[in-house]
C-alpha cells in the first residue's frame, strides 16, 4: 500500500504544507538506483521542498546542478566525492539560494554520486527523503530512493531542460509552430544578424565559450571531458584543437568563414582524439577509445561519452537548420545514414534524437549558448533552449 504525499503551491503567498500519512512501518530500503513503488510519491518542486523543511518525507524532482561543498559553495566539475548533490527547478541555476542540498547515502553513491557519475549534471531526477537541513541549508537527508525523473525508457522520454527566457523575444516568430513551418522559422531567426568569425578568431572564442567553470584558466574538452590550459592549443600531442562536430568534409566547407567557423558546433578537443573521430558520423557501438574512455568508434561512426551525447545531437540539429544552401554554402541536412562521406549530410538521425532525449541541456551547455549569443555571433542554438523542437521537426 502506498500513501500520497501532496504539496499544493498556491499562486499567492500562502503557507505550503505537506500532507503526510505514515500509519504503516517504513518499507525496506530499495537497492541503489531503484525506486520502491511503496515509497514513491507525487514529486514536489525544489521550491516547495525548500519551503517545507519540517522533517517530513517527500519525493523531490529537480535538475542536478552541482555538488555542495559548503553552505554557499556548489561545484560543477572536479567533484571531490560522491557524498552530496544539489537540485534546482531549472537546469541553468547557479544561485545557491534556489537549490536544495541532497545527501547521498553510501548505498547510493556508486550510482548517484557526482564524482562517479559526472554525466548526471543537468539531468532531472527524483529523490525521496526527509525534508531537513543539510550543510545548514534547505536540504533532503537520508534518501531512500533515487530515479531519473519519470524515466521508463530513456530513449523515448520527451526531452526536458532548456529555457523559455527568449520565447517572447528572440524565438517569438517560431512559437506555436511545428514540423516544416517550425524549421523554416528557426532558420530565418538564427540566420539573421549573425556575426561571422575567422578561423583564427575561433581560438579566442573557445577559451570563453568552453571555459572550465571550476578553473577560468582552462577549457573543457568535448570528448575526453578533461580540463586543460586554455593556452595549450595547437597541433601537438596532448594539446587541444578545434573539433568540427559537423565534420567539415560533410559538405566540403572546410574552415571558410561560415559553417567552418560557426561556434555552435566547434569545441575544444584533444588533438589525437580529434583525429580518431575524424569525419565519422554519429551512432552507437564500436571499440572504446583508449585516450578518451566512454567514447567508441567503428569503421563508419563515433559514439561520444554519455555526458555529451545530447550536446552533439543539438549541435548537428543546429547546423542542419542553420545552413540551407541560400548563403553560398551547401544545404546541410541531418539524415539517418552513417556513410555520408563528402555529401552534405550527417547522421544517424534516429540515434541523435534518442541522445537529445537522454541527455538534456546542462548548465554548461546553456551558458555556452548564452555566451555565443551575447558575445560572439548574436544567434542561439534553438535546440538548447527547446530540445523538444527536434522531435517536432524530424520525428513528426
mmCIF file of C-alpha atoms in Angstrom:
data_model
loop_
_atom_site.group_PDB
_atom_site.id
_atom_site.type_symbol
_atom_site.label_atom_id
_atom_site.label_comp_id
_atom_site.label_asym_id
_atom_site.label_seq_id
_atom_site.Cartn_x
_atom_site.Cartn_y
_atom_site.Cartn_z
ATOM 1 C CA UNK A 1 0.000 0.000 0.000
ATOM 2 C CA UNK A 2 1.344 3.449 -0.789
ATOM 3 C CA UNK A 3 0.377 6.815 0.585
ATOM 4 C CA UNK A 4 0.060 10.029 -1.366
ATOM 5 C CA UNK A 5 2.350 12.869 -0.387
ATOM 6 C CA UNK A 6 0.996 16.074 -1.865
ATOM 7 C CA UNK A 7 2.028 19.649 -1.860
ATOM 8 C CA UNK A 8 -0.070 22.428 -3.256
ATOM 9 C CA UNK A 9 1.732 25.568 -4.145
ATOM 10 C CA UNK A 10 -0.745 28.450 -4.235
ATOM 11 C CA UNK A 11 -0.239 31.383 -6.551
ATOM 12 C CA UNK A 12 -0.381 33.896 -3.752
ATOM 13 C CA UNK A 13 1.912 33.835 -0.762
ATOM 14 C CA UNK A 14 0.086 31.123 1.128
ATOM 15 C CA UNK A 15 1.533 28.602 3.502
ATOM 16 C CA UNK A 16 2.990 25.466 1.879
ATOM 17 C CA UNK A 17 2.216 22.248 3.660
ATOM 18 C CA UNK A 18 2.985 18.594 3.182
ATOM 19 C CA UNK A 19 0.247 16.040 3.880
ATOM 20 C CA UNK A 20 1.908 13.013 5.350
ATOM 21 C CA UNK A 21 0.317 9.679 6.250
ATOM 22 C CA UNK A 22 2.643 7.156 7.843
ATOM 23 C CA UNK A 23 0.500 4.650 9.700
ATOM 24 C CA UNK A 24 2.456 1.617 8.452
ATOM 25 C CA UNK A 25 6.101 0.742 9.122
ATOM 26 C CA UNK A 26 8.606 2.001 6.588
ATOM 27 C CA UNK A 27 9.179 -0.286 3.644
ATOM 28 C CA UNK A 28 12.637 -1.775 3.200
ATOM 29 C CA UNK A 29 15.188 0.461 1.547
ATOM 30 C CA UNK A 30 15.345 -0.116 -2.198
ATOM 31 C CA UNK A 31 18.657 -1.078 -3.799
ATOM 32 C CA UNK A 32 20.756 1.754 -5.195
ATOM 33 C CA UNK A 33 19.274 3.238 -8.339
ATOM 34 C CA UNK A 34 15.894 1.521 -7.883
ATOM 35 C CA UNK A 35 12.707 3.222 -6.688
ATOM 36 C CA UNK A 36 10.480 1.191 -4.365
ATOM 37 C CA UNK A 37 6.946 1.943 -5.508
ATOM 38 C CA UNK A 38 5.748 1.803 -1.915
ATOM 39 C CA UNK A 39 7.940 4.770 -1.103
ATOM 40 C CA UNK A 40 7.406 6.764 -4.284
ATOM 41 C CA UNK A 41 5.087 9.771 -4.187
ATOM 42 C CA UNK A 42 3.877 12.603 -6.382
ATOM 43 C CA UNK A 43 7.044 14.688 -6.784
ATOM 44 C CA UNK A 44 7.206 18.203 -5.411
ATOM 45 C CA UNK A 45 9.361 21.033 -6.717
ATOM 46 C CA UNK A 46 12.646 22.190 -5.272
ATOM 47 C CA UNK A 47 10.979 25.467 -4.269
ATOM 48 C CA UNK A 48 8.307 23.571 -2.337
ATOM 49 C CA UNK A 49 10.922 21.373 -0.686
ATOM 50 C CA UNK A 50 12.937 24.410 0.394
ATOM 51 C CA UNK A 51 9.832 25.944 1.947
ATOM 52 C CA UNK A 52 8.859 22.778 3.846
ATOM 53 C CA UNK A 53 11.861 21.900 5.990
ATOM 54 C CA UNK A 54 9.930 20.096 8.716
ATOM 55 C CA UNK A 55 11.482 16.646 8.638
ATOM 56 C CA UNK A 56 8.596 15.080 6.703
ATOM 57 C CA UNK A 57 9.218 12.639 3.845
ATOM 58 C CA UNK A 58 8.739 13.703 0.234
ATOM 59 C CA UNK A 59 9.852 12.929 -3.293
ATOM 60 C CA UNK A 60 11.536 15.965 -4.826
ATOM 61 C CA UNK A 61 12.036 16.435 -8.566
ATOM 62 C CA UNK A 62 14.799 18.710 -9.831
ATOM 63 C CA UNK A 63 17.801 19.135 -12.085
ATOM 64 C CA UNK A 64 21.261 18.177 -10.851
ATOM 65 C CA UNK A 65 23.231 21.439 -10.861
ATOM 66 C CA UNK A 66 26.336 20.529 -8.866
ATOM 67 C CA UNK A 67 27.792 19.275 -5.608
ATOM 68 C CA UNK A 68 27.593 21.343 -2.414
ATOM 69 C CA UNK A 69 30.912 21.510 -0.597
ATOM 70 C CA UNK A 70 29.954 24.277 1.850
ATOM 71 C CA UNK A 71 26.799 26.183 2.779
ATOM 72 C CA UNK A 72 27.259 28.710 -0.045
ATOM 73 C CA UNK A 73 29.532 26.735 -2.399
ATOM 74 C CA UNK A 74 28.373 24.343 -5.122
ATOM 75 C CA UNK A 75 30.970 22.990 -7.564
ATOM 76 C CA UNK A 76 30.065 21.978 -11.120
ATOM 77 C CA UNK A 77 33.164 19.955 -12.014
ATOM 78 C CA UNK A 78 36.127 18.359 -10.292
ATOM 79 C CA UNK A 79 33.771 16.729 -7.798
ATOM 80 C CA UNK A 80 35.677 15.776 -4.631
ATOM 81 C CA UNK A 81 33.491 12.791 -3.676
ATOM 82 C CA UNK A 82 30.079 11.139 -4.060
ATOM 83 C CA UNK A 83 28.522 12.393 -0.825
ATOM 84 C CA UNK A 84 26.107 15.119 -1.973
ATOM 85 C CA UNK A 85 24.419 16.822 -4.900
ATOM 86 C CA UNK A 86 22.386 19.976 -5.439
ATOM 87 C CA UNK A 87 18.995 20.178 -7.173
ATOM 88 C CA UNK A 88 17.220 23.156 -8.754
ATOM 89 C CA UNK A 89 13.945 23.646 -10.607
ATOM 90 C CA UNK A 90 15.753 24.652 -13.817
ATOM 91 C CA UNK A 91 18.972 23.308 -15.259
ATOM 92 C CA UNK A 92 20.782 26.625 -15.553
ATOM 93 C CA UNK A 93 20.563 27.742 -11.917
ATOM 94 C CA UNK A 94 23.793 28.962 -10.283
ATOM 95 C CA UNK A 95 22.264 30.787 -7.302
ATOM 96 C CA UNK A 96 22.629 28.570 -4.229
ATOM 97 C CA UNK A 97 19.574 30.200 -2.639
ATOM 98 C CA UNK A 98 17.458 28.420 -5.279
ATOM 99 C CA UNK A 99 18.983 24.992 -4.650
ATOM 100 C CA UNK A 100 18.174 22.026 -2.443
ATOM 101 C CA UNK A 101 21.174 20.203 -0.966
ATOM 102 C CA UNK A 102 20.747 16.426 -1.118
ATOM 103 C CA UNK A 103 22.648 13.910 0.970
ATOM 104 C CA UNK A 104 23.781 10.794 -0.921
ATOM 105 C CA UNK A 105 23.929 7.795 1.456
ATOM 106 C CA UNK A 106 26.679 5.225 0.990
ATOM 107 C CA UNK A 107 24.334 2.678 -0.625
ATOM 108 C CA UNK A 108 23.573 5.091 -3.474
ATOM 109 C CA UNK A 109 26.967 6.706 -4.065
ATOM 110 C CA UNK A 110 28.237 4.421 -6.797
ATOM 111 C CA UNK A 111 25.125 5.086 -8.914
ATOM 112 C CA UNK A 112 24.202 8.652 -7.920
ATOM 113 C CA UNK A 113 27.359 10.352 -6.655
ATOM 114 C CA UNK A 114 28.742 13.051 -8.954
ATOM 115 C CA UNK A 115 32.381 12.029 -8.707
ATOM 116 C CA UNK A 116 31.486 8.567 -10.041
ATOM 117 C CA UNK A 117 28.721 9.843 -12.339
ATOM 118 C CA UNK A 118 29.553 13.357 -13.608
ATOM 119 C CA UNK A 119 27.137 12.798 -16.513
ATOM 120 C CA UNK A 120 24.302 13.368 -14.007
ATOM 121 C CA UNK A 121 24.943 17.103 -14.331
ATOM 122 C CA UNK A 122 21.907 18.691 -15.952
ATOM 123 C CA UNK A 123 19.776 15.546 -15.600
ATOM 124 C CA UNK A 124 16.331 15.701 -13.992
ATOM 125 C CA UNK A 125 15.906 13.225 -11.147
ATOM 126 C CA UNK A 126 13.505 12.216 -8.367
ATOM 127 C CA UNK A 127 14.818 11.749 -4.827
ATOM 128 C CA UNK A 128 12.776 10.518 -1.839
ATOM 129 C CA UNK A 129 13.981 11.505 1.627
ATOM 130 C CA UNK A 130 13.477 13.730 4.666
ATOM 131 C CA UNK A 131 12.950 17.464 4.184
ATOM 132 C CA UNK A 132 15.586 18.687 6.614
ATOM 133 C CA UNK A 133 18.651 20.910 6.582
ATOM 134 C CA UNK A 134 21.920 19.750 5.030
ATOM 135 C CA UNK A 135 25.098 21.863 5.058
ATOM 136 C CA UNK A 136 22.997 24.210 7.243
ATOM 137 C CA UNK A 137 20.825 24.956 4.212
ATOM 138 C CA UNK A 138 17.449 23.657 2.983
ATOM 139 C CA UNK A 139 18.053 20.011 2.219
ATOM 140 C CA UNK A 140 16.903 16.449 1.704
ATOM 141 C CA UNK A 141 18.545 13.934 4.021
ATOM 142 C CA UNK A 142 18.679 10.139 4.391
ATOM 143 C CA UNK A 143 17.198 9.434 0.935
ATOM 144 C CA UNK A 144 15.641 6.021 0.378
ATOM 145 C CA UNK A 145 15.213 6.201 -3.418
ATOM 146 C CA UNK A 146 16.760 7.866 -6.463
ATOM 147 C CA UNK A 147 15.498 7.676 -10.075
ATOM 148 C CA UNK A 148 15.629 9.540 -13.340
ATOM 149 C CA UNK A 149 12.520 11.741 -13.437
ATOM 150 C CA UNK A 150 9.668 9.739 -14.872
ATOM 151 C CA UNK A 151 12.092 7.572 -16.822
ATOM 152 C CA UNK A 152 10.972 4.193 -18.051
ATOM 153 C CA UNK A 153 12.601 4.060 -21.476
ATOM 154 C CA UNK A 154 15.109 6.923 -21.741
ATOM 155 C CA UNK A 155 15.176 6.542 -25.493
ATOM 156 C CA UNK A 156 11.556 7.604 -25.790
ATOM 157 C CA UNK A 157 11.082 10.070 -22.941
ATOM 158 C CA UNK A 158 10.340 13.591 -24.200
ATOM 159 C CA UNK A 159 13.320 15.936 -23.917
ATOM 160 C CA UNK A 160 13.435 18.149 -20.851
ATOM 161 C CA UNK A 161 15.550 21.109 -19.852
ATOM 162 C CA UNK A 162 16.203 24.271 -21.774
ATOM 163 C CA UNK A 163 14.746 27.677 -21.087
ATOM 164 C CA UNK A 164 11.769 29.811 -22.018
ATOM 165 C CA UNK A 165 13.614 33.064 -21.323
ATOM 166 C CA UNK A 166 13.684 34.024 -25.014
ATOM 167 C CA UNK A 167 10.224 32.834 -26.046
ATOM 168 C CA UNK A 168 8.644 36.286 -26.081
ATOM 169 C CA UNK A 169 11.610 37.944 -27.787
ATOM 170 C CA UNK A 170 14.176 36.029 -29.841
ATOM 171 C CA UNK A 171 12.032 32.956 -30.552
ATOM 172 C CA UNK A 172 8.686 34.761 -30.768
ATOM 173 C CA UNK A 173 8.172 34.178 -34.539
ATOM 174 C CA UNK A 174 8.599 30.416 -34.053
ATOM 175 C CA UNK A 175 6.354 29.904 -31.048
ATOM 176 C CA UNK A 176 3.353 27.673 -31.685
ATOM 177 C CA UNK A 177 4.740 26.200 -34.917
ATOM 178 C CA UNK A 178 5.765 22.624 -35.654
ATOM 179 C CA UNK A 179 7.250 20.473 -38.389
ATOM 180 C CA UNK A 180 8.468 22.162 -41.558
ATOM 181 C CA UNK A 181 6.964 25.513 -40.558
ATOM 182 C CA UNK A 182 8.952 25.474 -37.318
ATOM 183 C CA UNK A 183 12.178 24.552 -39.126
ATOM 184 C CA UNK A 184 11.700 27.370 -41.647
ATOM 185 C CA UNK A 185 11.004 29.902 -38.908
ATOM 186 C CA UNK A 186 14.024 28.830 -36.849
ATOM 187 C CA UNK A 187 16.272 29.048 -39.913
ATOM 188 C CA UNK A 188 15.182 32.631 -40.529
ATOM 189 C CA UNK A 189 15.771 33.596 -36.896
ATOM 190 C CA UNK A 190 19.217 32.047 -36.416
ATOM 191 C CA UNK A 191 20.466 33.243 -39.813
ATOM 192 C CA UNK A 192 19.645 36.913 -39.237
ATOM 193 C CA UNK A 193 22.146 39.453 -37.929
ATOM 194 C CA UNK A 194 24.873 36.850 -37.425
ATOM 195 C CA UNK A 195 28.475 37.909 -36.851
ATOM 196 C CA UNK A 196 30.882 35.561 -38.617
ATOM 197 C CA UNK A 197 34.290 34.798 -37.127
ATOM 198 C CA UNK A 198 37.525 33.980 -38.899
ATOM 199 C CA UNK A 199 39.108 30.612 -38.162
ATOM 200 C CA UNK A 200 41.857 32.321 -36.164
ATOM 201 C CA UNK A 201 39.272 34.151 -34.046
ATOM 202 C CA UNK A 202 37.762 30.791 -33.076
ATOM 203 C CA UNK A 203 40.726 30.061 -30.768
ATOM 204 C CA UNK A 204 39.979 33.028 -28.513
ATOM 205 C CA UNK A 205 36.234 32.457 -28.663
ATOM 206 C CA UNK A 206 36.517 28.838 -27.494
ATOM 207 C CA UNK A 207 38.510 29.993 -24.469
ATOM 208 C CA UNK A 208 35.367 31.843 -23.406
ATOM 209 C CA UNK A 209 32.598 29.521 -24.569
ATOM 210 C CA UNK A 210 34.154 26.347 -23.169
ATOM 211 C CA UNK A 211 35.785 27.756 -20.046
ATOM 212 C CA UNK A 212 36.046 25.333 -17.150
ATOM 213 C CA UNK A 213 33.618 26.707 -14.512
ATOM 214 C CA UNK A 214 35.970 25.450 -11.787
ATOM 215 C CA UNK A 215 39.139 26.956 -13.348
ATOM 216 C CA UNK A 216 38.849 30.001 -15.596
ATOM 217 C CA UNK A 217 42.354 29.406 -16.980
ATOM 218 C CA UNK A 218 41.235 26.100 -18.541
ATOM 219 C CA UNK A 219 38.800 24.817 -21.150
ATOM 220 C CA UNK A 220 36.837 21.548 -21.101
ATOM 221 C CA UNK A 221 37.465 19.143 -23.968
ATOM 222 C CA UNK A 222 34.302 17.742 -25.533
ATOM 223 C CA UNK A 223 35.025 14.031 -25.825
ATOM 224 C CA UNK A 224 37.602 13.478 -23.079
ATOM 225 C CA UNK A 225 35.880 15.779 -20.580
ATOM 226 C CA UNK A 226 39.359 16.838 -19.451
ATOM 227 C CA UNK A 227 40.166 20.308 -18.174
ATOM 228 C CA UNK A 228 43.223 21.665 -19.983
ATOM 229 C CA UNK A 229 45.017 25.003 -20.036
ATOM 230 C CA UNK A 230 43.298 27.386 -22.433
ATOM 231 C CA UNK A 231 46.730 28.227 -23.844
ATOM 232 C CA UNK A 232 47.694 24.594 -24.571
ATOM 233 C CA UNK A 233 46.193 24.818 -28.043
ATOM 234 C CA UNK A 234 47.759 23.848 -31.338
ATOM 235 C CA UNK A 235 48.594 20.711 -33.256
ATOM 236 C CA UNK A 236 50.891 18.892 -30.857
ATOM 237 C CA UNK A 237 50.242 15.714 -28.914
ATOM 238 C CA UNK A 238 48.314 16.453 -25.695
ATOM 239 C CA UNK A 239 47.301 19.899 -26.955
ATOM 240 C CA UNK A 240 43.746 20.836 -27.869
ATOM 241 C CA UNK A 241 42.477 21.972 -31.231
ATOM 242 C CA UNK A 242 39.193 22.917 -32.899
ATOM 243 C CA UNK A 243 36.835 19.974 -33.349
ATOM 244 C CA UNK A 244 34.180 20.368 -36.043
ATOM 245 C CA UNK A 245 31.285 18.349 -34.616
ATOM 246 C CA UNK A 246 29.596 18.556 -38.026
ATOM 247 C CA UNK A 247 32.608 17.169 -39.869
ATOM 248 C CA UNK A 248 33.820 19.825 -42.283
ATOM 249 C CA UNK A 249 34.218 17.259 -45.066
ATOM 250 C CA UNK A 250 30.460 16.571 -44.914
ATOM 251 C CA UNK A 251 29.642 19.239 -47.452
ATOM 252 C CA UNK A 252 33.297 20.118 -48.057
ATOM 253 C CA UNK A 253 33.051 23.579 -46.477
ATOM 254 C CA UNK A 254 36.474 23.381 -44.838
ATOM 255 C CA UNK A 255 37.409 26.199 -42.469
ATOM 256 C CA UNK A 256 35.943 29.026 -44.534
ATOM 257 C CA UNK A 257 34.159 31.747 -42.601
ATOM 258 C CA UNK A 258 30.631 30.441 -42.177
ATOM 259 C CA UNK A 259 29.900 26.802 -41.290
ATOM 260 C CA UNK A 260 33.623 26.159 -40.906
ATOM 261 C CA UNK A 261 33.888 28.767 -38.150
ATOM 262 C CA UNK A 262 30.443 28.536 -36.546
ATOM 263 C CA UNK A 263 30.957 28.335 -32.779
ATOM 264 C CA UNK A 264 27.731 26.434 -32.267
ATOM 265 C CA UNK A 265 29.444 23.245 -33.484
ATOM 266 C CA UNK A 266 33.116 23.957 -32.747
ATOM 267 C CA UNK A 267 34.507 22.590 -29.488
ATOM 268 C CA UNK A 268 37.960 22.155 -27.901
ATOM 269 C CA UNK A 269 39.280 18.594 -28.169
ATOM 270 C CA UNK A 270 42.495 16.704 -27.622
ATOM 271 C CA UNK A 271 44.462 16.598 -30.883
ATOM 272 C CA UNK A 272 44.770 12.815 -31.155
ATOM 273 C CA UNK A 273 41.181 12.167 -30.050
ATOM 274 C CA UNK A 274 40.000 14.710 -32.625
ATOM 275 C CA UNK A 275 41.989 12.804 -35.234
ATOM 276 C CA UNK A 276 40.482 9.489 -34.091
ATOM 277 C CA UNK A 277 36.971 10.861 -34.525
ATOM 278 C CA UNK A 278 37.904 12.255 -37.943
ATOM 279 C CA UNK A 279 34.822 12.723 -40.110
ATOM 280 C CA UNK A 280 32.822 9.790 -38.740
ATOM 281 C CA UNK A 281 29.060 10.035 -38.489
ATOM 282 C CA UNK A 282 27.454 9.504 -35.073
ATOM 283 C CA UNK A 283 25.997 6.189 -33.948
ATOM 284 C CA UNK A 284 26.350 3.687 -31.117
ATOM 285 C CA UNK A 285 28.881 0.875 -30.766
ATOM 286 C CA UNK A 286 32.444 0.103 -31.664
ATOM 287 C CA UNK A 287 35.737 -0.089 -29.788
ATOM 288 C CA UNK A 288 36.407 2.178 -26.825
ATOM 289 C CA UNK A 289 38.952 4.936 -27.437
ATOM 290 C CA UNK A 290 41.958 4.343 -25.172
ATOM 291 C CA UNK A 291 42.651 8.050 -24.659
ATOM 292 C CA UNK A 292 39.011 9.047 -24.188
ATOM 293 C CA UNK A 293 37.213 6.295 -22.239
ATOM 294 C CA UNK A 294 33.461 6.286 -22.781
ATOM 295 C CA UNK A 295 33.847 7.148 -26.476
ATOM 296 C CA UNK A 296 33.576 4.375 -29.074
ATOM 297 C CA UNK A 297 34.289 4.100 -32.785
ATOM 298 C CA UNK A 298 33.903 1.638 -35.629
ATOM 299 C CA UNK A 299 34.553 1.940 -39.341
ATOM 300 C CA UNK A 300 31.810 4.480 -40.007
ATOM 301 C CA UNK A 301 30.662 6.035 -36.722
ATOM 302 C CA UNK A 302 31.658 7.658 -33.437
ATOM 303 C CA UNK A 303 29.797 7.346 -30.141
ATOM 304 C CA UNK A 304 30.632 10.170 -27.684
ATOM 305 C CA UNK A 305 30.607 9.773 -23.913
ATOM 306 C CA UNK A 306 27.184 9.816 -22.263
ATOM 307 C CA UNK A 307 27.592 13.279 -20.715
ATOM 308 C CA UNK A 308 27.771 14.995 -24.132
ATOM 309 C CA UNK A 309 25.578 12.806 -26.320
ATOM 310 C CA UNK A 310 22.800 15.397 -26.199
ATOM 311 C CA UNK A 311 25.279 18.229 -26.820
ATOM 312 C CA UNK A 312 26.449 16.504 -30.002
ATOM 313 C CA UNK A 313 22.897 15.898 -31.197
ATOM 314 C CA UNK A 314 21.853 19.511 -30.664
ATOM 315 C CA UNK A 315 24.917 20.821 -32.499
ATOM 316 C CA UNK A 316 24.112 18.617 -35.508
ATOM 317 C CA UNK A 317 20.465 19.735 -35.438
ATOM 318 C CA UNK A 318 21.554 23.383 -35.332
ATOM 319 C CA UNK A 319 23.815 23.008 -38.370
ATOM 320 C CA UNK A 320 21.074 21.273 -40.340
ATOM 321 C CA UNK A 321 18.650 24.150 -39.725
ATOM 322 C CA UNK A 322 21.169 26.997 -39.957
ATOM 323 C CA UNK A 323 22.674 26.139 -43.354
ATOM 324 C CA UNK A 324 20.015 25.652 -46.018
ATOM 325 C CA UNK A 325 22.095 26.409 -49.120
ATOM 326 C CA UNK A 326 20.976 30.013 -49.532
ATOM 327 C CA UNK A 327 24.165 31.780 -48.478
ATOM 328 C CA UNK A 328 26.767 30.259 -50.780
ATOM 329 C CA UNK A 329 27.336 27.194 -48.606
ATOM 330 C CA UNK A 330 25.964 23.659 -49.015
ATOM 331 C CA UNK A 331 22.499 22.716 -47.845
ATOM 332 C CA UNK A 332 23.371 20.675 -44.760
ATOM 333 C CA UNK A 333 20.838 18.012 -43.782
ATOM 334 C CA UNK A 334 20.794 15.614 -40.863
ATOM 335 C CA UNK A 335 19.853 12.122 -42.063
ATOM 336 C CA UNK A 336 19.766 8.525 -40.863
ATOM 337 C CA UNK A 337 22.941 7.416 -42.652
ATOM 338 C CA UNK A 338 26.442 6.654 -41.362
ATOM 339 C CA UNK A 339 28.212 6.746 -44.704
ATOM 340 C CA UNK A 340 27.796 10.370 -45.740
ATOM 341 C CA UNK A 341 31.412 10.944 -46.756
ATOM 342 C CA UNK A 342 31.689 14.293 -48.554
ATOM 343 C CA UNK A 343 27.917 14.581 -49.080
ATOM 344 C CA UNK A 344 26.358 17.488 -47.105
ATOM 345 C CA UNK A 345 24.635 15.110 -44.694
ATOM 346 C CA UNK A 346 25.242 13.883 -41.152
ATOM 347 C CA UNK A 347 23.729 11.051 -39.166
ATOM 348 C CA UNK A 348 22.454 8.910 -37.620
ATOM 349 C CA UNK A 349 19.252 10.925 -37.080
ATOM 350 C CA UNK A 350 17.324 8.261 -35.161
ATOM 351 C CA UNK A 351 20.168 7.865 -32.657
ATOM 352 C CA UNK A 352 20.723 11.615 -32.355
ATOM 353 C CA UNK A 353 17.056 12.063 -31.447
ATOM 354 C CA UNK A 354 17.469 9.453 -28.698
ATOM 355 C CA UNK A 355 20.584 11.198 -27.387
ATOM 356 C CA UNK A 356 18.757 14.522 -27.356
ATOM 357 C CA UNK A 357 16.098 12.962 -25.110
ATOM 358 C CA UNK A 358 18.515 11.033 -22.886
ATOM 359 C CA UNK A 359 20.909 13.912 -22.219
ATOM 360 C CA UNK A 360 19.031 17.234 -21.814
ATOM 361 C CA UNK A 361 20.895 20.558 -21.868
ATOM 362 C CA UNK A 362 23.297 21.004 -18.961
ATOM 363 C CA UNK A 363 24.178 24.247 -17.199
ATOM 364 C CA UNK A 364 27.493 24.247 -19.107
ATOM 365 C CA UNK A 365 25.745 23.871 -22.463
ATOM 366 C CA UNK A 366 23.180 26.565 -21.664
ATOM 367 C CA UNK A 367 25.872 29.007 -20.561
ATOM 368 C CA UNK A 368 27.760 28.290 -23.773
ATOM 369 C CA UNK A 369 24.682 29.154 -25.822
ATOM 370 C CA UNK A 370 24.317 32.421 -23.909
ATOM 371 C CA UNK A 371 27.968 33.410 -24.430
ATOM 372 C CA UNK A 372 27.865 32.738 -28.181
ATOM 373 C CA UNK A 373 24.672 34.752 -28.465
ATOM 374 C CA UNK A 374 25.756 37.702 -26.325
ATOM 375 C CA UNK A 375 29.475 37.987 -27.052
ATOM 376 C CA UNK A 376 30.283 36.464 -30.433
ATOM 377 C CA UNK A 377 27.768 35.507 -33.119
ATOM 378 C CA UNK A 378 24.489 37.065 -31.987
ATOM 379 C CA UNK A 379 22.474 33.895 -32.594
ATOM 380 C CA UNK A 380 21.341 30.956 -30.486
ATOM 381 C CA UNK A 381 21.045 27.201 -30.861
ATOM 382 C CA UNK A 382 17.266 26.635 -30.710
ATOM 383 C CA UNK A 383 17.611 23.028 -29.576
ATOM 384 C CA UNK A 384 19.426 24.020 -26.388
ATOM 385 C CA UNK A 385 16.626 26.393 -25.406
ATOM 386 C CA UNK A 386 13.936 23.978 -26.637
ATOM 387 C CA UNK A 387 15.229 20.406 -27.091
ATOM 388 C CA UNK A 388 11.684 19.239 -27.814
ATOM 389 C CA UNK A 389 11.744 21.136 -31.116
ATOM 390 C CA UNK A 390 13.999 18.444 -32.623
ATOM 391 C CA UNK A 391 11.325 15.760 -32.404
ATOM 392 C CA UNK A 392 8.741 18.240 -33.666
ATOM 393 C CA UNK A 393 10.795 18.785 -36.833
ATOM 394 C CA UNK A 394 12.230 15.344 -37.543
ATOM 395 C CA UNK A 395 10.009 12.836 -35.785
ATOM 396 C CA UNK A 396 6.620 14.315 -36.634
#
